[in-house]
């Protein structure tokens, strides 16, 4: 088998603002695994990589995988061969896709899921300036599930403006570590008043001990505090749920293990993503059946996408076709 990879940068349709950064583009690694005339593909984003030089580390890890796969390594072997992150996610996805293409058996069948149907995905409203923020709210008409980025001095006003424009929305908020524990306590009744269903990562990881035993009317979901399977015991003591991102945990194989363990710990499950094309969304879609909250259509905020893509109509994301992935 032959394993190759390439890096590419794709701009966002609009500048993407949140509490910790403002971004204009996403950097992706795309992997192709060929076995004769059959090929499997995978894709991941290098955003929030734990490595000082994400591109160099990713290239090195893909090369490790290439050698190991040539010696017969499979998906389960990757869990110990490579660290959690983008490289393992992309290679893992390519292995899943290649297996499906060889066998004619879809990934959802191999996992043991029912035949997939469209799932409702949430639309993110970014932490932009007022003009872009209001336009994003207006553009959200027709989408029932919204994720509102917070983490500024104007958070109360943003919630009020959101409810003025979208009183009908099923609303969650993502703070991206933007609050102190004291700010969180002050905001909890405000969130409840605006019928917010959950809060994603309200405080920085170094402040999360303040969450232990904290009464809250709204569940708290770990994102920046949660990276991979080994984090679950700590997270279960502090949060009500986890956001599983394939780019962080290292692929679909790892994500399915996390789902099983999260259920054993009575944690609520969200499946999220970083911005990437439909090729990455396709792998994340395989976890959507298990999730209460879904934010996996990162391809919708990019200026380019692979074809065939995954259409999203009024917030309902269609499953990937065999031609795309899996």
Protein backbone atom coordinates (compact mmCIF):
# COMPACT_ATOMS: atom_id res chain seq x y z
CA UNK A 1 0.00 0.00 0.00
CA UNK A 2 1.06 3.59 -0.66
CA UNK A 3 0.39 6.40 1.83
CA UNK A 4 0.79 10.02 0.76
CA UNK A 5 -0.17 13.34 2.32
CA UNK A 6 -0.46 17.03 1.46
CA UNK A 7 -1.05 20.24 3.39
CA UNK A 8 -3.45 22.96 2.27
CA UNK A 9 -4.86 26.22 3.61
CA UNK A 10 -8.51 27.14 2.98
CA UNK A 11 -9.91 30.59 3.88
CA UNK A 12 -13.05 31.09 5.96
CA UNK A 13 -16.06 32.64 4.27
CA UNK A 14 -16.02 35.31 7.00
CA UNK A 15 -13.38 36.08 9.63
CA UNK A 16 -13.91 33.61 12.48
CA UNK A 17 -13.88 35.29 15.90
CA UNK A 18 -13.96 33.63 19.32
CA UNK A 19 -12.66 34.37 22.82
CA UNK A 20 -9.08 33.22 22.21
CA UNK A 21 -8.41 34.23 18.60
CA UNK A 22 -9.58 35.56 15.26
CA UNK A 23 -8.84 33.37 12.23
CA UNK A 24 -8.92 33.92 8.47
CA UNK A 25 -8.12 30.37 7.25
CA UNK A 26 -7.74 26.77 8.37
CA UNK A 27 -4.71 24.54 7.72
CA UNK A 28 -5.48 20.93 6.78
CA UNK A 29 -3.57 17.73 6.20
CA UNK A 30 -5.09 15.37 3.63
CA UNK A 31 -4.02 11.73 3.49
CA UNK A 32 -4.50 9.19 0.71
CA UNK A 33 -3.93 5.46 1.15
CA UNK A 34 -3.78 3.40 -2.05
CA UNK A 35 -4.00 -0.34 -2.44
CA UNK A 36 -3.81 -0.98 -6.16
CA UNK A 37 -6.74 0.81 -7.78
CA UNK A 38 -8.56 1.32 -4.45
CA UNK A 39 -7.94 4.43 -2.39
CA UNK A 40 -9.00 5.62 1.04
CA UNK A 41 -8.87 9.25 2.13
CA UNK A 42 -8.77 11.13 5.40
CA UNK A 43 -8.43 14.74 6.48
CA UNK A 44 -7.70 16.66 9.66
CA UNK A 45 -6.93 20.21 10.75
CA UNK A 46 -3.78 21.26 12.57
CA UNK A 47 -5.59 23.86 14.70
CA UNK A 48 -4.80 23.54 18.43
CA UNK A 49 -2.06 21.02 17.79
CA UNK A 50 -0.05 20.33 20.98
CA UNK A 51 3.22 20.31 19.00
CA UNK A 52 5.53 23.37 18.69
CA UNK A 53 5.75 22.89 14.91
CA UNK A 54 2.42 21.25 13.96
CA UNK A 55 3.23 20.84 10.26
CA UNK A 56 6.59 19.16 10.85
CA UNK A 57 5.21 16.94 13.62
CA UNK A 58 2.25 15.89 11.48
CA UNK A 59 4.48 15.04 8.51
CA UNK A 60 6.76 12.98 10.75
CA UNK A 61 3.83 11.08 12.26
CA UNK A 62 2.28 10.35 8.88
CA UNK A 63 5.64 8.93 7.80
CA UNK A 64 5.67 6.71 10.92
CA UNK A 65 2.22 5.49 9.98
CA UNK A 66 3.28 4.84 6.38
CA UNK A 67 6.07 2.55 7.51
CA UNK A 68 3.87 0.75 10.06
CA UNK A 69 0.98 0.23 7.62
CA UNK A 70 3.44 -1.19 5.13
CA UNK A 71 4.30 -3.75 7.81
CA UNK A 72 0.65 -4.63 8.40
CA UNK A 73 -0.49 -2.15 11.08
CA UNK A 74 -4.22 -1.33 11.27
CA UNK A 75 -6.50 1.15 13.01
CA UNK A 76 -6.13 -0.29 16.50
CA UNK A 77 -2.34 -0.25 16.15
CA UNK A 78 -2.43 3.48 15.51
CA UNK A 79 -3.75 4.06 19.05
CA UNK A 80 -0.35 3.13 20.46
CA UNK A 81 1.81 4.00 17.45
CA UNK A 82 0.84 7.69 17.16
CA UNK A 83 -0.17 10.31 19.73
CA UNK A 84 -3.70 11.69 19.66
CA UNK A 85 -4.02 14.50 17.15
CA UNK A 86 -4.42 15.45 13.51
CA UNK A 87 -2.04 12.93 11.94
CA UNK A 88 -3.64 9.94 13.63
CA UNK A 89 -7.10 11.24 12.79
CA UNK A 90 -6.33 11.62 9.08
CA UNK A 91 -4.60 8.24 8.77
CA UNK A 92 -7.31 6.50 10.80
CA UNK A 93 -9.98 7.98 8.51
CA UNK A 94 -8.08 6.82 5.42
CA UNK A 95 -7.92 3.28 6.82
CA UNK A 96 -11.67 3.25 7.53
CA UNK A 97 -12.39 4.57 4.03
CA UNK A 98 -10.08 2.07 2.34
CA UNK A 99 -11.68 -0.83 4.20
CA UNK A 100 -15.13 0.35 3.12
CA UNK A 101 -14.06 0.74 -0.51
CA UNK A 102 -12.44 -2.70 -0.57
CA UNK A 103 -15.32 -4.54 1.07
CA UNK A 104 -18.32 -2.63 -0.24
CA UNK A 105 -19.48 -2.46 3.38
CA UNK A 106 -20.16 1.05 4.69
CA UNK A 107 -18.42 2.32 7.81
CA UNK A 108 -21.73 2.63 9.67
CA UNK A 109 -22.36 -1.06 9.01
CA UNK A 110 -18.95 -2.02 10.36
CA UNK A 111 -19.57 0.05 13.50
CA UNK A 112 -23.01 -1.54 13.92
CA UNK A 113 -25.14 1.58 13.51
CA UNK A 114 -28.52 1.84 11.81
CA UNK A 115 -28.52 3.23 8.30
CA UNK A 116 -27.82 6.95 8.73
CA UNK A 117 -30.33 9.68 8.04
CA UNK A 118 -29.76 13.46 8.16
CA UNK A 119 -28.91 14.84 11.61
CA UNK A 120 -29.52 18.33 12.94
CA UNK A 121 -26.31 20.30 13.29
CA UNK A 122 -25.84 23.57 15.13
CA UNK A 123 -24.84 26.82 13.44
CA UNK A 124 -22.11 28.85 15.13
CA UNK A 125 -22.56 32.60 15.58
CA UNK A 126 -19.09 34.01 16.09
CA UNK A 127 -17.77 36.58 18.55
CA UNK A 128 -17.61 39.23 15.84
CA UNK A 129 -18.15 42.96 15.97
CA UNK A 130 -21.74 44.20 16.10
CA UNK A 131 -22.26 44.57 12.34
CA UNK A 132 -21.08 41.05 11.49
CA UNK A 133 -22.73 39.63 14.62
CA UNK A 134 -26.15 41.00 13.70
CA UNK A 135 -25.73 39.83 10.11
CA UNK A 136 -24.86 36.32 11.30
CA UNK A 137 -27.99 36.29 13.44
CA UNK A 138 -30.11 37.40 10.48
CA UNK A 139 -28.50 34.75 8.28
CA UNK A 140 -29.30 32.09 10.89
CA UNK A 141 -33.02 32.19 10.09
CA UNK A 142 -34.12 28.68 9.20
CA UNK A 143 -31.57 27.08 11.52
CA UNK A 144 -33.13 25.85 14.77
CA UNK A 145 -29.94 24.95 16.70
CA UNK A 146 -27.49 27.79 17.33
CA UNK A 147 -24.16 27.93 19.13
CA UNK A 148 -23.36 31.41 20.35
CA UNK A 149 -19.72 32.31 20.96
CA UNK A 150 -19.30 34.28 24.21
CA UNK A 151 -16.36 35.46 26.30
CA UNK A 152 -16.48 39.25 26.07
CA UNK A 153 -17.64 42.17 28.20
CA UNK A 154 -20.80 42.34 26.08
CA UNK A 155 -21.98 38.77 26.72
CA UNK A 156 -25.27 39.77 28.36
CA UNK A 157 -26.05 42.15 25.51
CA UNK A 158 -25.17 39.46 22.96
CA UNK A 159 -27.58 37.05 24.62
CA UNK A 160 -30.34 39.68 24.65
CA UNK A 161 -29.70 40.55 21.01
CA UNK A 162 -29.71 36.89 20.06
CA UNK A 163 -33.04 36.29 21.73
CA UNK A 164 -34.45 39.47 20.13
CA UNK A 165 -33.56 38.12 16.67
CA UNK A 166 -33.97 34.39 17.40
CA UNK A 167 -36.42 33.78 20.27
CA UNK A 168 -37.18 30.40 18.68
CA UNK A 169 -33.61 29.07 18.58
CA UNK A 170 -32.41 26.07 20.53
CA UNK A 171 -29.42 27.84 22.03
CA UNK A 172 -26.09 26.68 23.44
CA UNK A 173 -23.10 28.89 24.22
CA UNK A 174 -19.38 28.34 23.80
CA UNK A 175 -17.11 30.49 25.95
CA UNK A 176 -13.73 29.07 24.83
CA UNK A 177 -12.21 29.62 28.30
CA UNK A 178 -13.31 33.27 28.25
CA UNK A 179 -14.73 33.53 31.80
CA UNK A 180 -13.28 33.45 35.28
CA UNK A 181 -15.03 31.15 37.77
CA UNK A 182 -16.61 34.24 39.34
CA UNK A 183 -17.93 35.39 35.97
CA UNK A 184 -19.39 31.95 35.36
CA UNK A 185 -21.29 32.03 38.66
CA UNK A 186 -22.68 35.45 37.78
CA UNK A 187 -23.66 34.34 34.27
CA UNK A 188 -25.40 31.07 35.19
CA UNK A 189 -28.76 32.66 36.10
CA UNK A 190 -28.53 34.84 32.97
CA UNK A 191 -28.02 31.75 30.84
CA UNK A 192 -30.95 30.01 32.48
CA UNK A 193 -33.14 33.05 31.90
CA UNK A 194 -32.34 32.91 28.19
CA UNK A 195 -33.09 29.18 28.04
CA UNK A 196 -29.52 28.14 27.20
CA UNK A 197 -29.27 24.35 26.98
CA UNK A 198 -25.57 23.97 27.79
CA UNK A 199 -22.30 25.87 28.21
CA UNK A 200 -19.16 24.72 26.45
CA UNK A 201 -15.82 25.29 28.25
CA UNK A 202 -16.63 28.33 30.41
CA UNK A 203 -13.23 28.62 32.19
CA UNK A 204 -9.58 27.93 31.48
CA UNK A 205 -8.31 24.42 32.33
CA UNK A 206 -6.18 25.79 35.16
CA UNK A 207 -9.32 27.21 36.79
CA UNK A 208 -11.56 24.19 36.35
CA UNK A 209 -11.23 22.95 39.95
CA UNK A 210 -13.71 25.71 40.76
CA UNK A 211 -16.32 23.62 38.91
CA UNK A 212 -16.13 20.78 41.43
CA UNK A 213 -19.46 20.64 43.22
CA UNK A 214 -20.62 23.93 41.68
CA UNK A 215 -24.45 24.02 41.54
CA UNK A 216 -25.56 24.92 38.02
CA UNK A 217 -28.90 25.09 36.24
CA UNK A 218 -27.15 24.59 32.89
CA UNK A 219 -24.83 21.64 32.09
CA UNK A 220 -21.15 22.32 31.43
CA UNK A 221 -19.35 20.54 28.57
CA UNK A 222 -15.56 20.21 28.45
CA UNK A 223 -13.78 21.14 25.22
CA UNK A 224 -10.36 22.75 25.70
CA UNK A 225 -10.05 20.76 28.94
CA UNK A 226 -10.69 17.48 27.12
CA UNK A 227 -8.27 16.05 24.62
CA UNK A 228 -8.22 12.27 24.67
CA UNK A 229 -9.41 9.11 26.39
CA UNK A 230 -7.08 9.42 29.37
CA UNK A 231 -8.73 12.73 30.36
CA UNK A 232 -12.13 11.16 31.07
CA UNK A 233 -11.70 10.30 34.78
CA UNK A 234 -10.78 13.90 35.63
CA UNK A 235 -13.45 15.40 33.38
CA UNK A 236 -16.18 13.24 34.93
CA UNK A 237 -15.51 14.84 38.32
CA UNK A 238 -15.78 18.42 37.06
CA UNK A 239 -18.06 18.60 34.01
CA UNK A 240 -21.39 17.22 32.89
CA UNK A 241 -20.18 16.11 29.46
CA UNK A 242 -17.45 16.10 26.83
CA UNK A 243 -17.01 17.50 23.35
CA UNK A 244 -15.39 14.75 21.27
CA UNK A 245 -13.34 16.14 18.40
CA UNK A 246 -11.65 13.64 16.12
CA UNK A 247 -8.75 16.02 15.49
CA UNK A 248 -7.97 16.06 19.20
CA UNK A 249 -8.68 12.48 20.28
CA UNK A 250 -6.98 11.07 17.19
CA UNK A 251 -9.67 9.67 14.93
CA UNK A 252 -12.91 7.74 14.70
CA UNK A 253 -11.46 4.59 16.29
CA UNK A 254 -10.48 6.55 19.41
CA UNK A 255 -13.76 8.50 19.41
CA UNK A 256 -15.85 5.33 19.53
CA UNK A 257 -13.88 4.16 22.57
CA UNK A 258 -14.50 7.53 24.25
CA UNK A 259 -18.25 7.32 23.54
CA UNK A 260 -18.45 3.95 25.29
CA UNK A 261 -16.51 5.17 28.32
CA UNK A 262 -18.38 8.48 28.54
CA UNK A 263 -21.68 6.59 28.66
CA UNK A 264 -20.37 4.41 31.48
CA UNK A 265 -19.61 7.60 33.41
CA UNK A 266 -23.03 9.15 32.64
CA UNK A 267 -21.43 12.01 30.74
CA UNK A 268 -23.38 13.89 28.13
CA UNK A 269 -21.88 13.64 24.66
CA UNK A 270 -21.20 16.34 22.14
CA UNK A 271 -19.36 15.76 18.87
CA UNK A 272 -17.57 18.80 17.55
CA UNK A 273 -15.03 19.76 14.92
CA UNK A 274 -12.54 22.28 13.76
CA UNK A 275 -13.10 23.84 10.35
CA UNK A 276 -12.29 21.38 7.55
CA UNK A 277 -13.94 20.09 4.38
CA UNK A 278 -16.72 17.53 3.99
CA UNK A 279 -14.05 14.83 3.96
CA UNK A 280 -13.41 15.47 7.66
CA UNK A 281 -17.09 16.02 8.44
CA UNK A 282 -17.86 12.59 6.98
CA UNK A 283 -15.79 10.79 9.60
CA UNK A 284 -17.24 12.89 12.44
CA UNK A 285 -20.74 12.08 11.16
CA UNK A 286 -20.21 8.47 12.30
CA UNK A 287 -20.27 9.70 15.93
CA UNK A 288 -23.33 11.92 15.45
CA UNK A 289 -25.72 9.04 16.19
CA UNK A 290 -24.30 8.87 19.73
CA UNK A 291 -24.35 12.61 20.46
CA UNK A 292 -26.86 14.88 22.16
CA UNK A 293 -25.16 17.99 20.72
CA UNK A 294 -23.66 18.10 17.21
CA UNK A 295 -21.36 20.67 15.66
CA UNK A 296 -19.65 18.84 12.81
CA UNK A 297 -20.35 20.81 9.61
CA UNK A 298 -17.13 22.82 9.59
CA UNK A 299 -17.10 22.72 5.80
CA UNK A 300 -20.02 25.16 5.66
CA UNK A 301 -17.88 28.12 6.80
CA UNK A 302 -15.09 27.59 4.25
CA UNK A 303 -14.70 29.09 0.78
CA UNK A 304 -13.85 25.69 -0.77
CA UNK A 305 -15.02 22.12 -0.28
CA UNK A 306 -14.35 18.69 -1.73
CA UNK A 307 -16.84 17.10 -4.11
CA UNK A 308 -19.18 15.44 -3.55
CA UNK A 309 -19.80 17.51 -0.43
CA UNK A 310 -22.23 16.95 2.45
CA UNK A 311 -25.27 19.20 1.93
CA UNK A 312 -26.95 20.87 4.88
CA UNK A 313 -30.56 21.99 4.41
CA UNK A 314 -32.14 24.12 7.17
CA UNK A 315 -29.58 22.72 9.59
CA UNK A 316 -30.07 19.07 8.65
CA UNK A 317 -26.78 17.56 7.54
CA UNK A 318 -26.93 14.68 5.07
CA UNK A 319 -24.76 11.58 5.60
CA UNK A 320 -21.73 11.17 3.33
CA UNK A 321 -22.08 9.29 0.08
CA UNK A 322 -19.77 6.31 -0.62
CA UNK A 323 -18.02 8.43 -3.27
CA UNK A 324 -17.03 10.97 -0.62
CA UNK A 325 -16.00 8.68 2.24
CA UNK A 326 -16.77 5.45 4.02
